Coordinates of C-alpha atoms in Angstrom, one line a residue:
M16 CA 24.8 -10.0 -3.1
D17 CA 21.8 -11.4 -5.0
P18 CA 18.7 -11.0 -2.7
T19 CA 16.6 -13.6 -4.4
G20 CA 19.1 -16.4 -4.6
F21 CA 18.4 -16.8 -8.3
M22 CA 22.0 -16.1 -9.4
R23 CA 23.5 -18.1 -6.6
G24 CA 21.2 -21.0 -7.4
L25 CA 22.6 -21.0 -10.9
G26 CA 26.1 -21.0 -9.6
L27 CA 26.7 -17.5 -11.0
S28 CA 28.3 -14.4 -9.4
G29 CA 26.1 -12.0 -11.3
K30 CA 29.2 -10.5 -12.9
G31 CA 30.9 -10.9 -16.2
P32 CA 29.4 -11.5 -19.7
R33 CA 25.7 -11.8 -19.4
A34 CA 24.8 -13.9 -22.4
S35 CA 27.5 -16.5 -22.1
A36 CA 27.0 -17.0 -18.4
F37 CA 23.3 -17.8 -18.8
R38 CA 23.8 -20.0 -21.9
K39 CA 26.3 -22.2 -20.0
Q40 CA 23.3 -23.5 -18.2
E41 CA 22.2 -25.3 -21.4
C42 CA 18.6 -24.0 -21.0
K43 CA 16.5 -23.6 -24.0
V44 CA 17.0 -20.1 -25.3
S45 CA 14.4 -18.2 -27.3
K46 CA 14.5 -14.6 -28.5
R47 CA 11.6 -12.2 -28.4
E48 CA 11.4 -8.6 -29.5
C49 CA 9.0 -5.7 -28.8
D50 CA 9.1 -2.0 -28.5
V51 CA 8.5 -1.8 -24.8
V52 CA 8.8 -4.5 -22.1
I53 CA 7.2 -4.0 -18.8
V54 CA 8.5 -5.9 -15.7
G55 CA 5.6 -6.5 -13.3
A56 CA 1.8 -6.7 -13.7
G57 CA 0.3 -4.6 -10.9
N58 CA -1.5 -1.3 -11.1
A59 CA 1.7 0.7 -12.1
A60 CA 2.9 -1.9 -14.6
M61 CA -0.4 -2.2 -16.4
T62 CA -1.0 1.6 -16.6
A63 CA 2.5 1.8 -18.0
A64 CA 1.7 -0.9 -20.6
L65 CA -1.5 0.9 -21.6
A66 CA 0.2 4.3 -21.9
A67 CA 3.0 2.8 -24.0
R68 CA 0.5 1.2 -26.3
E69 CA -1.2 4.6 -26.8
Q70 CA 2.1 5.8 -28.3
G71 CA 1.9 3.0 -30.9
A72 CA 4.4 0.8 -29.2
T73 CA 4.2 -3.0 -29.2
V74 CA 4.3 -4.1 -25.6
L75 CA 5.1 -7.3 -23.6
V76 CA 4.4 -7.6 -19.9
L77 CA 6.5 -10.0 -17.8
E78 CA 4.7 -11.2 -14.7
R79 CA 6.7 -13.3 -12.2
A80 CA 3.6 -14.7 -10.6
P81 CA 1.5 -17.4 -12.1
F82 CA -1.9 -16.5 -13.5
D83 CA -3.7 -17.4 -10.3
E84 CA -1.5 -15.0 -8.3
R85 CA -1.4 -12.2 -10.9
G86 CA -1.6 -8.5 -10.1
G87 CA 1.1 -7.8 -7.6
N88 CA 0.2 -6.0 -4.4
S89 CA -2.5 -4.1 -6.2
R90 CA -4.8 -7.2 -6.0
F91 CA -4.5 -7.3 -2.2
T92 CA -5.6 -3.7 -1.6
A93 CA -9.0 -2.3 -0.8
G94 CA -8.6 0.0 -3.8
A95 CA -8.7 3.3 -2.0
I96 CA -7.3 6.1 -4.2
R97 CA -6.4 9.6 -2.9
F98 CA -6.7 12.3 -5.6
A99 CA -6.9 16.1 -5.7
H100 CA -10.4 17.3 -6.1
N101 CA -12.5 20.4 -5.2
G102 CA -15.8 18.7 -4.6
L103 CA -18.7 17.2 -6.4
E104 CA -18.0 18.6 -9.8
D105 CA -14.6 16.8 -9.9
L106 CA -16.0 13.6 -8.4
L107 CA -18.7 13.4 -11.2
K108 CA -15.9 13.3 -13.8
V109 CA -14.7 10.1 -12.2
M110 CA -18.0 8.7 -10.9
P111 CA -20.8 10.0 -13.2
E112 CA -23.0 7.1 -11.9
L113 CA -23.5 8.8 -8.5
S114 CA -27.2 8.8 -7.8
D115 CA -29.2 11.8 -6.8
E116 CA -29.8 10.1 -3.4
E117 CA -26.1 9.5 -2.9
I118 CA -25.3 13.1 -3.7
K119 CA -28.0 14.4 -1.4
N120 CA -27.2 12.2 1.6
T121 CA -23.4 12.5 1.4
D122 CA -20.8 15.1 2.3
F123 CA -17.8 13.9 0.2
G124 CA -15.6 16.7 1.3
T125 CA -12.6 17.9 -0.7
C126 CA -9.0 17.2 -1.1
A127 CA -7.6 20.4 -2.4
R128 CA -4.2 20.5 -4.1
D129 CA -2.6 22.5 -1.3
Q130 CA -4.0 20.3 1.4
Y131 CA -2.7 17.2 -0.5
F132 CA 0.7 18.7 -0.8
D133 CA 0.7 19.8 2.9
D134 CA -0.3 16.2 3.9
M135 CA 2.6 14.7 1.9
A136 CA 5.0 17.3 3.3
S137 CA 4.1 16.9 7.0
L138 CA 3.7 13.1 7.0
T139 CA 7.1 12.6 5.4
R140 CA 8.7 15.2 7.6
Y141 CA 9.3 17.4 4.6
R142 CA 11.7 14.9 3.0
A143 CA 9.5 13.9 0.0
D144 CA 10.8 14.9 -3.4
P145 CA 8.7 18.1 -4.1
D146 CA 8.9 17.6 -7.9
L147 CA 7.5 14.0 -7.6
V148 CA 4.8 15.2 -5.1
E149 CA 3.7 18.0 -7.4
A150 CA 3.5 15.6 -10.4
L151 CA 1.6 13.1 -8.4
I152 CA -1.0 15.6 -7.2
D153 CA -1.4 17.7 -10.4
N154 CA -1.9 14.6 -12.5
S155 CA -4.1 12.6 -10.1
L156 CA -7.6 13.7 -11.3
E157 CA -6.6 13.5 -15.0
T158 CA -5.1 10.0 -14.5
L159 CA -8.3 8.7 -12.9
I160 CA -10.3 10.1 -15.8
W161 CA -7.9 8.3 -18.2
M162 CA -8.2 5.1 -16.2
R163 CA -12.0 5.4 -16.4
E164 CA -11.7 5.7 -20.2
K165 CA -9.7 2.4 -20.1
G166 CA -12.6 0.6 -18.2
V167 CA -11.7 1.1 -14.5
R168 CA -14.7 2.0 -12.4
F169 CA -14.8 3.9 -9.1
Q170 CA -17.2 4.1 -6.2
P171 CA -17.6 6.0 -2.9
S172 CA -15.7 4.3 -0.1
F173 CA -18.7 4.3 2.3
G174 CA -17.7 1.3 4.3
R175 CA -14.2 2.5 5.1
Q176 CA -14.0 6.3 5.0
A177 CA -17.4 7.6 6.1
F178 CA -19.5 7.7 9.2
K179 CA -23.2 8.4 9.2
V180 CA -23.9 11.6 11.3
D181 CA -27.4 12.9 11.7
G182 CA -28.6 10.8 8.8
R183 CA -26.0 11.9 6.4
F184 CA -22.7 10.2 5.4
K185 CA -19.6 12.3 6.0
F186 CA -16.3 11.4 4.5
W187 CA -13.2 12.2 6.5
G188 CA -9.4 12.4 6.0
G189 CA -9.5 13.7 2.4
L190 CA -10.2 10.2 1.0
C191 CA -13.6 9.2 -0.5
L192 CA -13.0 7.0 -3.5
E193 CA -12.1 3.3 -4.2
T194 CA -12.0 1.2 -7.2
W195 CA -15.1 -0.9 -8.0
G196 CA -14.4 -4.3 -6.6
G197 CA -11.4 -3.2 -4.6
G198 CA -8.0 -4.3 -5.6
P199 CA -9.2 -7.4 -7.4
G200 CA -11.6 -5.3 -9.4
L201 CA -8.9 -2.8 -10.3
V202 CA -6.6 -5.6 -11.5
D203 CA -9.4 -7.3 -13.5
A204 CA -10.4 -4.0 -15.2
L205 CA -6.8 -3.3 -16.2
L206 CA -6.3 -6.8 -17.4
S207 CA -9.4 -6.4 -19.6
A208 CA -7.9 -3.2 -21.0
I209 CA -4.6 -4.9 -21.6
E210 CA -6.3 -7.7 -23.5
A211 CA -8.4 -5.3 -25.5
N212 CA -5.3 -3.4 -26.6
G213 CA -3.5 -6.5 -27.8
I214 CA -0.9 -6.5 -25.1
E215 CA 0.6 -9.9 -24.2
I216 CA 1.3 -10.9 -20.6
A217 CA 3.9 -13.7 -20.0
Y218 CA 3.0 -15.3 -16.6
A219 CA 5.4 -17.1 -14.4
T220 CA 8.1 -15.2 -16.2
R221 CA 10.7 -13.3 -14.1
G222 CA 12.9 -10.5 -15.2
V223 CA 16.4 -11.2 -13.9
E224 CA 18.8 -8.9 -15.6
L225 CA 18.8 -5.8 -17.9
I226 CA 20.4 -6.1 -21.3
V227 CA 22.8 -3.1 -21.8
E228 CA 24.6 -2.3 -25.0
T229 CA 26.7 0.8 -25.7
G230 CA 25.3 2.4 -22.6
E231 CA 21.6 1.9 -23.5
V232 CA 19.1 -0.6 -22.0
K233 CA 18.1 -2.9 -24.8
G234 CA 15.8 -5.4 -23.1
V235 CA 15.5 -7.9 -20.3
V236 CA 16.9 -11.3 -19.6
A237 CA 13.9 -13.4 -18.5
R238 CA 13.4 -16.7 -16.9
E239 CA 10.3 -19.0 -17.4
G240 CA 10.8 -22.3 -15.5
N241 CA 14.2 -23.5 -16.7
D242 CA 14.2 -21.5 -19.8
I243 CA 16.4 -18.4 -19.9
F244 CA 15.9 -16.0 -22.8
D245 CA 16.3 -12.5 -24.0
V246 CA 13.4 -10.1 -24.5
R247 CA 14.9 -7.4 -26.8
A248 CA 13.2 -4.0 -26.6
K249 CA 13.8 -0.4 -27.3
A250 CA 12.7 0.6 -23.8
V251 CA 12.1 -1.1 -20.4
V252 CA 9.7 -0.1 -17.6
L253 CA 10.4 -1.6 -14.2
A254 CA 7.3 -1.9 -12.1
S255 CA 7.8 -5.0 -10.1
G256 CA 7.3 -3.7 -6.6
G257 CA 9.5 -3.1 -3.6
F258 CA 11.5 -5.6 -1.5
E259 CA 8.8 -6.2 1.2
A260 CA 8.7 -10.0 0.5
N261 CA 12.5 -10.4 0.7
T262 CA 13.3 -11.5 4.2
E263 CA 17.0 -10.8 3.9
W264 CA 16.6 -7.3 2.5
R265 CA 13.9 -6.5 5.1
T266 CA 16.4 -7.4 7.9
R267 CA 19.3 -5.7 6.2
Y268 CA 17.5 -2.4 5.5
L269 CA 14.6 -2.1 7.9
G270 CA 16.4 -3.7 10.9
P271 CA 16.1 -6.5 13.4
G272 CA 12.7 -8.1 13.8
W273 CA 11.5 -7.2 10.4
D274 CA 12.4 -10.7 9.1
L275 CA 9.5 -11.9 11.3
A276 CA 6.9 -9.5 10.0
P277 CA 4.0 -11.0 7.9
V278 CA 3.7 -9.6 4.4
R279 CA 0.3 -8.1 3.5
G280 CA 0.5 -8.8 -0.2
T281 CA 2.2 -10.9 -2.8
R282 CA 5.2 -13.1 -2.1
Y283 CA 6.8 -12.1 -5.4
N284 CA 7.9 -8.6 -4.5
T285 CA 11.5 -9.3 -3.6
G286 CA 13.2 -6.3 -5.1
D287 CA 14.0 -7.8 -8.5
G288 CA 13.5 -4.5 -10.4
I289 CA 15.5 -2.5 -7.9
K290 CA 18.4 -4.9 -8.1
M291 CA 18.4 -5.0 -11.9
A292 CA 18.6 -1.2 -12.1
L293 CA 21.2 -0.8 -9.3
D294 CA 23.4 -3.5 -11.0
I295 CA 23.7 -1.2 -14.0
G296 CA 24.4 2.0 -12.0
A297 CA 21.0 3.4 -11.2
M298 CA 20.8 5.8 -8.3
S299 CA 19.1 4.6 -5.1
T300 CA 17.1 7.1 -3.1
G301 CA 14.4 7.4 -0.5
H302 CA 13.8 6.0 3.0
W303 CA 15.5 2.6 2.7
S304 CA 14.9 1.9 6.4
G305 CA 11.3 2.8 6.2
C306 CA 8.1 1.1 5.0
H307 CA 4.3 1.1 5.0
A308 CA 3.3 -1.2 7.9
V309 CA -0.1 -1.6 9.5
G310 CA -2.0 -3.4 12.3
W311 CA -2.5 -6.9 10.9
D312 CA -4.2 -10.0 12.5
R313 CA -1.7 -11.7 14.8
N314 CA -2.4 -15.1 13.3
A315 CA -2.5 -14.1 9.7
P316 CA -0.4 -16.2 7.2
P317 CA 3.2 -15.1 6.3
F318 CA 2.0 -13.7 3.0
G319 CA -1.3 -12.3 1.7
D320 CA -4.3 -14.5 1.2
L321 CA -6.3 -13.6 -1.9
D322 CA -9.5 -15.1 -0.5
V323 CA -9.3 -12.7 2.5
G324 CA -7.7 -9.8 0.7
D325 CA -6.8 -6.9 2.9
N326 CA -9.3 -7.9 5.6
F327 CA -6.6 -9.1 8.0
Q328 CA -6.0 -5.4 8.6
K329 CA -7.5 -3.8 11.7
H330 CA -8.0 -0.1 11.3
S331 CA -10.7 1.0 13.7
Y332 CA -8.2 1.5 16.6
P333 CA -9.1 5.3 16.9
L334 CA -12.4 4.2 18.4
G335 CA -10.8 2.2 21.2
I336 CA -7.4 1.6 22.8
M337 CA -4.4 -0.6 22.1
V338 CA -2.4 -2.3 24.8
N339 CA 0.8 -4.4 24.7
A340 CA 2.0 -7.4 26.6
T341 CA 2.6 -5.3 29.7
G342 CA -1.1 -4.2 29.6
K343 CA -0.1 -0.6 28.8
R344 CA -1.2 1.7 26.0
F345 CA 1.7 2.8 23.8
V346 CA 0.4 5.1 21.1
D347 CA -2.1 7.9 20.9
E348 CA -4.9 6.0 19.1
G349 CA -6.7 9.3 18.3
A350 CA -3.7 11.4 17.2
D351 CA -5.4 11.9 13.8
F352 CA -7.7 10.3 11.3
R353 CA -6.9 6.6 10.7
N354 CA -5.5 7.2 7.2
Y355 CA -2.8 9.5 8.5
T356 CA -1.6 7.1 11.2
Y357 CA -2.2 3.5 10.2
A358 CA 0.9 3.2 7.9
K359 CA 3.2 4.0 10.8
Y360 CA 1.5 2.3 13.7
G361 CA 2.4 -1.1 12.3
H362 CA 5.9 -0.1 13.2
E363 CA 4.9 0.7 16.7
V364 CA 3.2 -2.7 17.2
L365 CA 6.2 -4.6 15.9
A366 CA 8.4 -2.6 18.4
Q367 CA 6.3 -3.9 21.4
P368 CA 7.3 -7.0 23.5
G369 CA 6.4 -10.1 21.5
Q370 CA 5.6 -7.9 18.4
F371 CA 1.9 -7.9 19.2
A372 CA -0.9 -5.8 20.7
W373 CA -4.6 -6.0 21.5
Q374 CA -7.2 -3.5 20.3
V375 CA -10.1 -3.1 22.8
F376 CA -13.6 -1.7 22.2
D377 CA -16.8 -1.6 24.1
A378 CA -20.4 -1.8 23.0
K379 CA -20.7 2.0 22.4
V380 CA -18.5 1.7 19.3
T381 CA -18.5 -1.9 18.1
G382 CA -21.3 -1.0 15.6
L383 CA -18.9 1.4 14.0
L384 CA -16.0 -1.0 13.4
R385 CA -15.0 -1.6 9.8
D386 CA -16.0 -4.7 8.0
E387 CA -12.7 -6.4 8.4
Y388 CA -13.5 -7.0 12.1
R389 CA -16.4 -9.3 11.1
I390 CA -14.5 -11.8 9.0
R391 CA -14.3 -15.5 10.0
Q392 CA -10.5 -15.5 10.1
V393 CA -10.0 -13.1 13.1
T394 CA -8.3 -13.4 16.4
K395 CA -11.0 -12.1 18.8
V396 CA -12.2 -12.4 22.4
T397 CA -15.3 -11.1 24.1
A398 CA -16.3 -10.6 27.7
N399 CA -18.9 -8.9 29.9
T400 CA -16.5 -7.4 32.3
I401 CA -13.0 -5.8 32.0
E402 CA -11.6 -8.4 34.5
E403 CA -13.0 -11.3 32.4
L404 CA -11.6 -9.7 29.2
A405 CA -8.2 -9.3 30.9
A406 CA -8.0 -13.0 31.5
K407 CA -8.7 -13.8 27.9
L408 CA -6.0 -11.5 26.4
D409 CA -3.3 -14.0 25.5
D410 CA 0.2 -13.0 26.7
V411 CA -0.9 -9.8 28.4
D412 CA -0.4 -8.9 32.1
A413 CA -4.0 -9.1 33.2
D414 CA -3.8 -7.1 36.4
A415 CA -1.8 -4.3 34.7
F416 CA -4.4 -4.2 31.9
V417 CA -7.3 -3.7 34.4
R418 CA -5.4 -0.9 36.1
E419 CA -4.6 0.7 32.7
V420 CA -8.3 0.7 31.8
E421 CA -9.3 2.2 35.1
A422 CA -6.7 5.0 34.6
Y423 CA -7.8 5.6 31.1
N424 CA -11.5 5.7 32.0
A425 CA -10.9 8.3 34.7
A426 CA -9.0 10.5 32.2
V427 CA -11.6 10.8 29.5
R428 CA -13.2 14.2 29.0
T429 CA -16.8 13.1 28.8
D430 CA -18.0 16.8 28.7
I431 CA -16.7 16.9 25.0
P432 CA -19.2 15.4 22.5
F433 CA -18.0 12.3 20.6
N434 CA -18.1 12.6 16.8
P435 CA -16.1 10.0 14.8
A436 CA -16.4 11.9 11.5
V437 CA -14.4 14.9 12.7
L438 CA -11.4 15.7 14.9
D439 CA -13.7 16.0 17.8
G440 CA -11.2 16.9 20.5
R441 CA -12.7 14.4 23.0
C442 CA -9.5 13.6 24.7
T443 CA -7.9 12.3 27.9
V444 CA -6.1 14.4 30.5
G445 CA -3.2 13.5 32.8
L446 CA -2.0 10.3 31.0
D447 CA 1.6 9.7 30.0
V448 CA 0.2 8.5 26.6
P449 CA -2.7 10.8 25.7
K450 CA -5.6 10.1 23.4
S451 CA -6.3 13.3 21.5
H452 CA -9.7 12.5 19.9
W453 CA -12.5 10.0 20.1
A454 CA -11.8 9.0 23.7
N455 CA -14.7 7.0 25.2
R456 CA -14.7 5.2 28.5
L457 CA -14.6 1.5 28.3
D458 CA -17.6 0.9 30.5
E459 CA -20.4 -0.6 28.4
P460 CA -20.3 -4.4 27.9
P461 CA -19.9 -6.6 26.0
Y462 CA -16.3 -5.8 25.4
E463 CA -14.4 -7.0 22.3
A464 CA -10.6 -7.3 21.8
Y465 CA -8.6 -8.2 18.6
A466 CA -5.0 -9.4 18.6
I467 CA -2.7 -7.8 16.0
T468 CA 0.9 -7.7 14.9
G469 CA 2.5 -5.4 12.3
G470 CA 2.1 -6.4 8.7
I471 CA 4.4 -4.9 6.0
T472 CA 2.7 -3.5 2.9
F473 CA 5.6 -2.0 0.8
T474 CA 9.0 -0.5 1.3
F475 CA 9.9 3.1 0.8
G476 CA 13.5 2.9 -0.6
G477 CA 14.0 2.6 -4.3
L478 CA 15.1 4.1 -7.5
K479 CA 15.5 7.7 -8.4
I480 CA 13.3 8.8 -11.3
T481 CA 12.2 12.0 -13.1
T482 CA 8.7 13.1 -13.1
E483 CA 8.4 11.5 -16.6
G484 CA 9.5 8.1 -15.1
H485 CA 13.0 8.1 -16.4
V486 CA 15.5 6.2 -14.2
I487 CA 18.5 8.3 -13.1
D488 CA 22.0 7.0 -12.7
G489 CA 24.5 7.6 -10.0
D490 CA 25.8 10.7 -11.8
G491 CA 22.3 12.3 -12.0
M492 CA 21.8 11.4 -15.7
P493 CA 18.9 9.5 -17.2
I494 CA 19.7 5.9 -18.2
S495 CA 18.8 5.6 -21.8
G496 CA 15.9 3.2 -22.4
L497 CA 15.1 2.6 -18.7
Y498 CA 12.0 3.8 -16.8
A499 CA 10.3 2.9 -13.5
A500 CA 7.1 3.3 -11.6
G501 CA 5.2 2.0 -8.5
E502 CA 6.6 0.7 -5.2
L503 CA 10.2 0.5 -6.4
V504 CA 10.3 4.3 -6.9
G505 CA 12.1 6.0 -4.0
G506 CA 11.7 9.6 -2.7
L507 CA 8.0 9.8 -2.3
F508 CA 7.4 8.4 1.2
Y509 CA 9.3 8.8 4.4
F510 CA 8.2 7.6 7.9
N511 CA 4.5 7.7 7.1
Y512 CA 2.0 7.7 4.3
P513 CA -1.4 9.3 3.6
G514 CA -3.9 6.6 2.8
G515 CA -4.8 5.9 -0.8
T516 CA -1.6 7.5 -2.2
G517 CA 0.1 4.2 -3.2
L518 CA -2.3 3.3 -6.0
M519 CA -2.5 6.9 -7.1
S520 CA 1.2 7.3 -7.4
G521 CA 1.5 3.9 -9.1
A522 CA -1.0 5.0 -11.7
V523 CA 0.3 8.5 -12.2
F524 CA 4.0 7.5 -12.7
G525 CA 3.0 4.2 -14.4
R526 CA 1.2 6.3 -17.0
A527 CA 4.1 8.7 -17.2
A528 CA 6.8 6.0 -17.5
G529 CA 4.8 4.1 -20.1
A530 CA 4.2 7.1 -22.2
S531 CA 7.8 8.1 -22.1
A532 CA 9.0 4.6 -23.0
G533 CA 6.5 4.4 -25.8
R534 CA 7.5 7.7 -27.3
A535 CA 11.2 6.7 -27.0
A536 CA 10.5 3.4 -28.7
T537 CA 8.5 4.7 -31.5
G538 CA 10.4 7.9 -32.2

């Protein structure tokens, strides 16, 4: 079944001779040729294009979105990137612009190789492909240095991953870096590098089918408006995202209710690349019923808004509590640092009655909330008493909420010091749903509450690849001429996700896939 409706819209079954079927539509057909064609134009796709060009290959990028919506999901991110590093010496290789004052007043922490590997193992319940995980980690620092050489700039993520403690910033959760200008800055920098390297991008041009001859991938059938044409190539790199924007596939693979989830990013990631590869016998792998989903403003639009970017997210929940329609807490908000829990708690919110929750804070912590809580497009209520707040929480049992807050306040261990920059152990006792860290009584007005739902970022199921980006077929053999990178790769993430790993894996495997494709194309 064709998930996008494209083949059905043409009255085709998707089977039979490719060329004759398309040409029956009497569309204007043109032919194009290059060494490597890249399907997609996000972080993974553009790093692949640059790596292929380094091998001397001529490269064409097919971007389904129009120019104004270019960049895939990458453009909607905050730009956080998790990489393996052992401290300041490694950081300066990526951010030599760090000032003496920043260095003096900041504890950047480390993200040692073994810690990164342990995080990936434990968060995915030890299901992640160990070879892919090792390749991701071992090539992460080198890839960032390479990206910097291409013009991408990085900066400390002070506003999202650090708290100021005793006059000094302290980063937490093994994540301290983001791209300059966030996701839009990353996309713009990569596009500048693409242009500087003479790589053409065809916008509003969708890859719809792989060209296969004598068992080898020889290009892509593309569509631009009503024109259907072949792009002949010696190698193809698929990097067009997961199926998070495909309502049918979300419901089919993720389950009931996921058809109603808002999409954090682009509306164009509907699984095209995955389908093209599966249609020629590629192996599927990974957590097809799993995805990255986060707390997202309850009244956000159905797809991402480039003017707002990722600011519909609401990730300061460890500092307060979350309640559902029954007025009850339903997760341990302080189970771990935010970047180890946020990608799974969106699932928990969607599983609640009405698919929503409210995050509640008091004046002790509102000054610590992330910048996304201060945007104009936010669903927020304030009050000077808990009872007044309860009456303002739409669709929540007010009396039950008041009782829940009373029980929560009585359970907080106030004898343990509060420190948001470490796992402080300030917990609750005696509750059915505990809070393990950062537990503060809700007793200092004014109170603030924010309504959220679960927003889907990307899906976890996808294609089986080697560490060099080669797509594997159902018999475990590489498909000649076909490579893949980015969200459509399966086997890396299961159940959960360590923050900042998506862009890093896209860049590492994009570079690997592009280099492999470029070498294959140029001999």
